[in-house]
Tab-separated table of C-alpha atoms in Angstrom:
chain	number	residue	atom	x	y	z
A	16	UNK	CA	128.018	96.014	100.622
A	17	UNK	CA	129.053	99.498	101.685
A	18	UNK	CA	126.303	100.221	104.140
A	19	UNK	CA	128.428	101.869	106.809
A	20	UNK	CA	127.760	105.530	106.022
A	21	UNK	CA	124.046	104.873	106.345
A	22	UNK	CA	124.433	103.461	109.870
A	23	UNK	CA	124.885	105.040	113.276
A	24	UNK	CA	123.685	108.324	114.734
A	25	UNK	CA	124.976	110.385	111.840
A	26	UNK	CA	122.829	108.407	109.444
A	27	UNK	CA	119.828	110.544	110.389
A	28	UNK	CA	121.461	113.599	108.861
A	29	UNK	CA	122.141	111.675	105.645
A	30	UNK	CA	118.612	110.266	105.594
A	31	UNK	CA	117.233	113.753	106.181
A	32	UNK	CA	119.263	115.200	103.290
A	33	UNK	CA	118.590	112.373	100.827
A	34	UNK	CA	114.938	112.087	101.922
A	35	UNK	CA	113.189	115.164	103.273
A	36	UNK	CA	115.454	117.781	101.694
A	37	UNK	CA	114.915	116.509	98.148
A	38	UNK	CA	111.191	115.807	98.586
A	39	UNK	CA	109.555	118.543	100.633
A	40	UNK	CA	110.902	121.554	98.633
A	41	UNK	CA	108.888	120.385	95.609
A	42	UNK	CA	105.740	120.511	97.709
A	43	UNK	CA	106.643	123.995	98.982
A	44	UNK	CA	107.350	125.165	95.451
A	45	UNK	CA	103.944	123.825	94.484
A	46	UNK	CA	102.367	126.041	97.160
A	47	UNK	CA	104.311	129.051	95.895
A	48	UNK	CA	103.563	128.460	92.226
A	49	UNK	CA	99.892	127.605	92.729
A	50	UNK	CA	99.270	131.287	93.502
A	51	UNK	CA	99.488	132.739	90.039
A	52	UNK	CA	102.105	131.086	87.882
A	53	UNK	CA	100.747	128.610	85.372
A	54	UNK	CA	103.058	125.661	84.913
A	55	UNK	CA	103.848	124.560	81.413
A	56	UNK	CA	101.848	121.382	80.938
A	57	UNK	CA	104.563	119.946	78.674
A	58	UNK	CA	106.991	120.019	81.605
A	59	UNK	CA	104.417	118.212	83.718
A	60	UNK	CA	104.060	115.472	81.112
A	61	UNK	CA	107.818	114.952	81.109
A	62	UNK	CA	108.010	114.946	84.928
A	63	UNK	CA	105.277	112.305	85.110
A	64	UNK	CA	106.992	110.133	82.505
A	65	UNK	CA	110.343	110.388	84.323
A	66	UNK	CA	108.917	109.340	87.677
A	67	UNK	CA	106.990	106.499	86.016
A	68	UNK	CA	110.135	105.221	84.252
A	69	UNK	CA	112.072	105.473	87.513
A	70	UNK	CA	109.520	103.358	89.359
A	71	UNK	CA	109.743	100.814	86.499
A	72	UNK	CA	113.517	100.736	86.973
A	73	UNK	CA	112.946	100.329	90.703
A	74	UNK	CA	110.633	97.338	90.205
A	75	UNK	CA	113.176	95.734	87.844
A	76	UNK	CA	115.893	96.259	90.447
A	77	UNK	CA	113.783	94.866	93.287
A	78	UNK	CA	113.179	91.750	91.173
A	79	UNK	CA	116.618	91.244	89.619
A	80	UNK	CA	118.927	92.558	92.357
A	81	UNK	CA	117.012	92.284	95.633
A	82	UNK	CA	118.694	92.776	98.989
A	83	UNK	CA	118.213	90.591	102.039
A	84	UNK	CA	115.662	87.814	102.361
A	85	UNK	CA	114.367	87.890	98.773
A	86	UNK	CA	117.932	87.636	97.432
A	87	UNK	CA	118.015	84.037	98.690
A	88	UNK	CA	115.052	83.181	96.454
A	89	UNK	CA	115.991	81.887	92.974
A	90	UNK	CA	115.408	84.386	90.155
A	91	UNK	CA	112.959	82.047	88.400
A	92	UNK	CA	110.722	81.895	91.478
A	93	UNK	CA	110.878	85.677	91.945
A	94	UNK	CA	109.795	86.208	88.346
A	95	UNK	CA	107.093	83.533	88.579
A	96	UNK	CA	105.666	85.152	91.721
A	97	UNK	CA	105.777	88.643	90.209
A	98	UNK	CA	104.261	87.685	86.857
A	99	UNK	CA	101.700	85.472	88.619
A	100	UNK	CA	100.649	88.394	90.788
A	101	UNK	CA	100.403	90.734	87.787
A	102	UNK	CA	98.426	88.100	85.848
A	103	UNK	CA	95.922	87.629	88.677
A	104	UNK	CA	95.589	91.398	88.980
A	105	UNK	CA	94.734	91.716	85.300
A	106	UNK	CA	92.456	88.672	85.071
A	107	UNK	CA	90.504	89.468	88.238
A	108	UNK	CA	89.389	92.931	87.111
A	109	UNK	CA	92.397	94.804	88.483
A	110	UNK	CA	91.945	93.638	92.024
A	111	UNK	CA	95.029	94.738	93.957
A	112	UNK	CA	94.228	92.331	96.785
A	113	UNK	CA	94.316	89.425	94.311
A	114	UNK	CA	97.619	90.606	92.836
A	115	UNK	CA	99.288	91.064	96.210
A	116	UNK	CA	97.986	87.881	97.847
A	117	UNK	CA	98.585	85.807	94.706
A	118	UNK	CA	102.128	87.050	94.211
A	119	UNK	CA	103.081	86.659	97.862
A	120	UNK	CA	101.340	83.274	97.971
A	121	UNK	CA	103.378	81.946	95.034
A	122	UNK	CA	106.618	83.268	96.537
A	123	UNK	CA	106.033	81.894	100.025
A	124	UNK	CA	104.748	78.532	98.732
A	125	UNK	CA	107.776	78.302	96.437
A	126	UNK	CA	110.216	79.057	99.259
A	127	UNK	CA	108.606	76.430	101.475
A	128	UNK	CA	108.588	73.841	98.657
A	129	UNK	CA	112.207	74.429	97.675
A	130	UNK	CA	113.188	74.641	101.311
A	131	UNK	CA	115.474	77.685	101.339
B	9	UNK	CA	85.799	111.625	85.753
B	10	UNK	CA	85.233	115.178	84.628
B	11	UNK	CA	87.905	117.450	83.238
B	12	UNK	CA	88.815	118.784	86.671
B	13	UNK	CA	89.228	115.271	88.027
B	14	UNK	CA	86.171	115.340	90.264
B	15	UNK	CA	83.761	112.456	90.407
B	16	UNK	CA	80.481	113.455	88.735
B	17	UNK	CA	78.608	110.793	90.697
B	18	UNK	CA	79.324	112.516	93.988
B	19	UNK	CA	77.176	115.205	95.541
B	20	UNK	CA	77.734	117.234	98.676
B	21	UNK	CA	77.062	114.780	101.508
B	22	UNK	CA	74.227	115.537	103.925
B	23	UNK	CA	76.557	116.128	106.885
B	24	UNK	CA	78.009	119.244	105.246
B	25	UNK	CA	74.811	121.176	105.918
B	26	UNK	CA	75.638	123.604	108.707
B	27	UNK	CA	78.752	121.621	109.640
B	28	UNK	CA	81.548	123.356	111.543
B	29	UNK	CA	85.188	123.171	110.454
B	30	UNK	CA	85.874	120.953	113.437
B	31	UNK	CA	83.214	118.500	112.295
B	32	UNK	CA	84.690	118.555	108.795
B	33	UNK	CA	88.115	117.696	110.224
B	34	UNK	CA	86.675	114.679	112.028
B	35	UNK	CA	84.731	113.632	108.929
B	36	UNK	CA	87.911	113.783	106.897
B	37	UNK	CA	89.706	111.645	109.452
B	38	UNK	CA	86.889	109.101	109.361
B	39	UNK	CA	86.947	109.079	105.581
B	40	UNK	CA	90.477	107.650	105.733
B	41	UNK	CA	89.091	104.447	107.234
B	42	UNK	CA	86.485	104.006	104.544
B	43	UNK	CA	88.644	104.471	101.489
B	44	UNK	CA	89.996	101.498	99.585
B	45	UNK	CA	93.146	103.244	98.257
B	46	UNK	CA	94.011	104.218	101.835
B	47	UNK	CA	93.782	100.579	102.822
B	48	UNK	CA	96.059	99.559	99.950
B	49	UNK	CA	98.596	102.185	100.989
B	50	UNK	CA	98.459	100.891	104.555
B	51	UNK	CA	99.276	97.379	103.345
B	52	UNK	CA	102.072	98.680	101.147
B	53	UNK	CA	103.532	100.711	104.006
B	54	UNK	CA	103.675	97.479	105.988
B	55	UNK	CA	105.725	96.127	103.075
B	56	UNK	CA	107.996	99.157	103.332
B	57	UNK	CA	108.678	98.431	106.999
B	58	UNK	CA	109.645	94.869	106.110
B	59	UNK	CA	111.777	96.092	103.208
B	60	UNK	CA	113.637	98.632	105.355
B	61	UNK	CA	114.388	96.004	107.985
B	62	UNK	CA	115.543	93.650	105.248
B	63	UNK	CA	117.897	96.346	103.927
B	64	UNK	CA	119.564	96.652	107.321
B	65	UNK	CA	117.885	99.686	108.877
B	66	UNK	CA	116.808	99.789	112.498
B	67	UNK	CA	113.282	100.578	113.642
B	68	UNK	CA	113.938	104.257	114.388
B	69	UNK	CA	115.572	104.874	111.022
B	70	UNK	CA	112.604	103.199	109.333
B	71	UNK	CA	110.160	105.411	111.224
B	72	UNK	CA	112.295	108.485	110.480
B	73	UNK	CA	112.329	107.793	106.737
B	74	UNK	CA	108.567	107.187	106.572
B	75	UNK	CA	107.754	110.266	108.672
B	76	UNK	CA	110.033	112.726	106.867
B	77	UNK	CA	109.428	111.643	103.248
B	78	UNK	CA	105.810	110.397	103.329
B	79	UNK	CA	105.915	109.149	99.754
B	80	UNK	CA	106.271	105.437	99.235
B	81	UNK	CA	108.377	105.426	96.043
B	82	UNK	CA	110.832	107.906	97.570
B	83	UNK	CA	111.039	105.877	100.776
B	84	UNK	CA	111.720	102.641	98.909
B	85	UNK	CA	114.271	104.294	96.629
B	86	UNK	CA	116.167	105.741	99.603
B	87	UNK	CA	116.222	102.404	101.411
B	88	UNK	CA	117.342	100.554	98.283
B	89	UNK	CA	120.052	103.095	97.523
B	90	UNK	CA	121.445	102.865	101.041
B	91	UNK	CA	121.327	99.060	100.962
B	92	UNK	CA	123.328	99.072	97.725
B	93	UNK	CA	125.925	101.361	99.305
B	94	UNK	CA	125.137	104.317	97.075
B	95	UNK	CA	126.712	107.686	97.824
B	96	UNK	CA	124.684	110.498	99.385
B	97	UNK	CA	124.574	112.308	96.032
B	98	UNK	CA	123.320	109.275	94.119
B	99	UNK	CA	120.695	108.512	96.756
B	100	UNK	CA	119.480	112.124	96.915
B	101	UNK	CA	119.284	112.392	93.120
B	102	UNK	CA	117.203	109.242	92.756
B	103	UNK	CA	114.804	110.229	95.542
B	104	UNK	CA	114.516	113.728	94.109
B	105	UNK	CA	113.460	112.391	90.705
B	106	UNK	CA	110.595	110.475	92.323
B	107	UNK	CA	109.502	113.617	94.168
B	108	UNK	CA	109.469	116.265	91.439
B	109	UNK	CA	105.921	115.206	90.625
B	110	UNK	CA	104.783	116.740	93.926
B	111	UNK	CA	105.232	120.176	92.423
B	112	UNK	CA	102.529	119.791	89.757
B	113	UNK	CA	100.374	117.734	92.105
B	114	UNK	CA	100.464	120.472	94.746
B	115	UNK	CA	99.785	123.162	92.181
B	116	UNK	CA	96.773	121.230	90.917
B	117	UNK	CA	95.269	120.518	94.321
B	118	UNK	CA	95.794	123.734	96.282
B	119	UNK	CA	93.175	125.841	94.516
B	120	UNK	CA	90.608	123.320	95.760
B	121	UNK	CA	91.678	123.918	99.359
B	122	UNK	CA	91.270	127.684	99.275
B	123	UNK	CA	88.082	129.437	100.287
B	124	UNK	CA	89.278	132.907	99.417
B	125	UNK	CA	91.031	133.671	102.705
B	126	UNK	CA	94.814	133.486	102.845
B	127	UNK	CA	96.071	130.639	104.976
B	128	UNK	CA	99.647	130.395	103.822
B	129	UNK	CA	101.078	128.813	106.979
B	130	UNK	CA	98.464	126.076	106.921
B	131	UNK	CA	99.079	125.505	103.227
B	132	UNK	CA	102.804	124.980	103.789
B	133	UNK	CA	102.175	122.669	106.727
B	134	UNK	CA	99.563	120.629	104.874
B	135	UNK	CA	101.741	120.353	101.774
B	136	UNK	CA	103.826	117.718	103.574
B	137	UNK	CA	100.850	115.379	103.257
B	138	UNK	CA	100.796	115.669	99.491
B	139	UNK	CA	101.234	112.114	98.287
B	140	UNK	CA	99.590	110.183	95.505
B	141	UNK	CA	96.787	108.515	97.479
B	142	UNK	CA	95.852	111.654	99.383
B	143	UNK	CA	95.923	113.534	96.100
B	144	UNK	CA	93.727	111.133	94.135
B	145	UNK	CA	91.133	110.836	96.899
B	146	UNK	CA	91.100	114.579	97.532
B	147	UNK	CA	90.546	115.325	93.862
B	148	UNK	CA	87.410	113.224	94.029
B	149	UNK	CA	86.026	114.727	97.209
B	150	UNK	CA	87.117	118.321	97.539
B	151	UNK	CA	85.080	119.748	94.629
B	152	UNK	CA	81.760	118.582	96.100
B	153	UNK	CA	82.429	120.020	99.569
B	154	UNK	CA	81.509	123.587	100.558
B	155	UNK	CA	84.677	125.725	100.189
B	156	UNK	CA	84.984	126.568	103.885
B	157	UNK	CA	85.029	122.885	104.846
B	158	UNK	CA	87.570	121.719	102.299
B	159	UNK	CA	90.760	122.512	104.151
B	160	UNK	CA	89.685	120.992	107.491
B	161	UNK	CA	88.329	117.899	105.712
B	162	UNK	CA	91.589	117.533	103.801
B	163	UNK	CA	93.625	118.060	106.992
B	164	UNK	CA	91.720	115.348	108.835
B	165	UNK	CA	91.949	112.897	105.951
B	166	UNK	CA	95.606	113.533	105.134
B	167	UNK	CA	96.714	113.473	108.761
B	168	UNK	CA	95.022	110.135	109.312
B	169	UNK	CA	96.647	108.669	106.192
B	170	UNK	CA	99.970	110.031	107.440
B	171	UNK	CA	99.576	108.433	110.858
B	172	UNK	CA	98.485	105.196	109.195
B	173	UNK	CA	101.420	105.202	106.800
B	174	UNK	CA	104.067	105.782	109.464
B	175	UNK	CA	102.571	103.344	111.964
B	176	UNK	CA	102.211	100.721	109.224
B	177	UNK	CA	105.946	101.035	108.546
B	178	UNK	CA	106.602	100.268	112.222
B	179	UNK	CA	104.106	97.385	112.164
B	180	UNK	CA	105.722	95.931	109.036
B	181	UNK	CA	109.157	96.180	110.597
B	182	UNK	CA	108.116	94.459	113.819
B	183	UNK	CA	106.038	91.775	112.086
B	184	UNK	CA	108.809	90.939	109.600
B	185	UNK	CA	111.216	90.553	112.518
B	186	UNK	CA	108.944	88.040	114.229
B	187	UNK	CA	107.553	85.791	111.481
B	188	UNK	CA	109.277	82.836	109.750
B	189	UNK	CA	111.690	83.823	106.948
B	190	UNK	CA	109.403	82.814	104.026
B	191	UNK	CA	106.654	85.110	105.305
B	192	UNK	CA	109.131	87.939	105.906
B	193	UNK	CA	110.303	87.556	102.299
B	194	UNK	CA	106.647	87.650	101.230
B	195	UNK	CA	106.131	90.950	103.060
B	196	UNK	CA	109.205	92.413	101.377
B	197	UNK	CA	107.792	91.277	98.028
B	198	UNK	CA	104.689	93.414	98.591
B	199	UNK	CA	106.543	96.459	97.324
B	200	UNK	CA	107.433	95.288	93.779
B	201	UNK	CA	103.964	93.759	93.443
B	202	UNK	CA	102.188	96.972	94.388
B	203	UNK	CA	104.391	99.179	92.240
B	204	UNK	CA	104.014	96.726	89.368
B	205	UNK	CA	100.224	96.931	89.547
B	206	UNK	CA	100.325	100.719	89.783
B	207	UNK	CA	102.455	100.771	86.630
B	208	UNK	CA	99.997	98.534	84.773
B	209	UNK	CA	97.250	101.026	85.616
B	210	UNK	CA	99.235	103.925	84.129
B	211	UNK	CA	100.372	101.946	81.077
B	212	UNK	CA	96.999	102.350	79.340
B	213	UNK	CA	98.421	105.580	77.913
B	214	UNK	CA	101.068	104.512	75.427
B	215	UNK	CA	103.758	107.083	76.326
B	216	UNK	CA	103.658	105.710	79.868
B	217	UNK	CA	103.981	102.158	78.545
B	218	UNK	CA	107.094	103.274	76.634
B	219	UNK	CA	108.515	104.956	79.759
B	220	UNK	CA	107.906	101.779	81.781
B	221	UNK	CA	109.494	99.481	79.182
B	222	UNK	CA	112.591	101.652	78.669
B	223	UNK	CA	112.966	102.311	82.395
B	224	UNK	CA	112.740	98.609	83.209
B	225	UNK	CA	115.480	97.828	80.655
B	226	UNK	CA	117.814	100.764	81.377
B	227	UNK	CA	117.586	100.294	85.154
B	228	UNK	CA	119.150	96.833	85.493
B	229	UNK	CA	121.803	97.547	82.829
B	230	UNK	CA	122.773	100.769	84.592
B	231	UNK	CA	122.764	98.967	87.936
B	232	UNK	CA	125.636	96.869	86.625
B	233	UNK	CA	127.585	99.625	84.837
B	234	UNK	CA	126.687	102.745	86.836
B	235	UNK	CA	125.580	101.514	90.264
B	236	UNK	CA	123.964	104.208	92.378
B	237	UNK	CA	122.821	106.195	89.380
B	238	UNK	CA	120.786	103.384	87.852
B	239	UNK	CA	117.436	104.672	89.143
B	240	UNK	CA	118.131	108.237	88.043
B	241	UNK	CA	119.199	106.956	84.627
B	242	UNK	CA	116.183	104.705	84.175
B	243	UNK	CA	113.934	107.636	85.047
B	244	UNK	CA	115.648	110.253	82.922
B	245	UNK	CA	116.269	108.005	79.902
B	246	UNK	CA	112.902	106.228	80.021
B	247	UNK	CA	110.952	109.410	80.644
B	248	UNK	CA	112.771	111.449	78.019
B	249	UNK	CA	112.549	108.747	75.337
B	250	UNK	CA	108.819	108.385	75.971
B	251	UNK	CA	108.342	112.142	75.933
B	252	UNK	CA	110.359	112.494	72.734
B	253	UNK	CA	108.294	109.804	70.990
B	254	UNK	CA	105.094	111.475	72.127
B	255	UNK	CA	106.204	114.844	70.758
B	256	UNK	CA	107.398	113.244	67.534
B	257	UNK	CA	104.085	111.487	66.936
B	258	UNK	CA	102.114	114.602	67.752
B	259	UNK	CA	104.310	116.645	65.442
B	260	UNK	CA	103.557	114.596	62.363
């Protein structure tokens, strides 16, 4: 793992560039454009689809290639906990509390049972 | 929901009668405690704190990321990219792709904050609080408020969500450091669970379901063959394929 550049005092500059500097300008541009320019709604549709697909890729990565504590958990248990949480969410009328508590419950119970 | 996104069931609350801007600010702040989405975001931000600690960041870095980005997907992407040893360029690109949506969101919301007077400085300052939960809640509430109370109400609400989000990241970090490993892993797992549920909610529209499916397949493959750019690729490929299919079906 090549984590070194993201550590130490200099890391704040990197975090600022890769975080704030690529996020906040879009908000500022929104303020500027909201004045009189009408944004092409087709572009908005594409932007929304891209960020949705990216979050889907992120979820897949968090499940398949997790870092740290979850990486110790077997893939089958990770998937079981995730799908269990999603299933509870859907069955119990889209209750996020049920999805979160159910998913975490399965994961933690599984870890304790297996004894990692 | 009506066409402008406001909630037709809501009417101007009684407190708005003769209320000062200061009172509206405090009402907005109080509103943050009574809103369910705000509570969900608080819980998820706790998960972010645990995730950042898990990825190897210290407490101050975690707080810095939450305070400067204030958008959960961007925060998680940055932390994950750094943990995987991605380059600055790859990390910035992936975070940027999660943040482009703030442009249309800001454009859509700002007209609701204006009462006719020009308050550019305030608008730029408040734009930092533009994140999905603040946006969704504001779209429901702003239209029913008297125009002169909208900006202070929004400021109070958004600021409180901001404080809650950043302090939750700290809480999550500290809690994850002090509970047994299985529970810490559970806290870290909050993030994929929450994002997964959010995706299910958007997937009712079929182009979004396509984007999710393609993104979830492209992401892991690209993680193996093009590490660092996997998130950007899943977003660009998944989003563009879904958009192309949508255009193609509409064109027939």
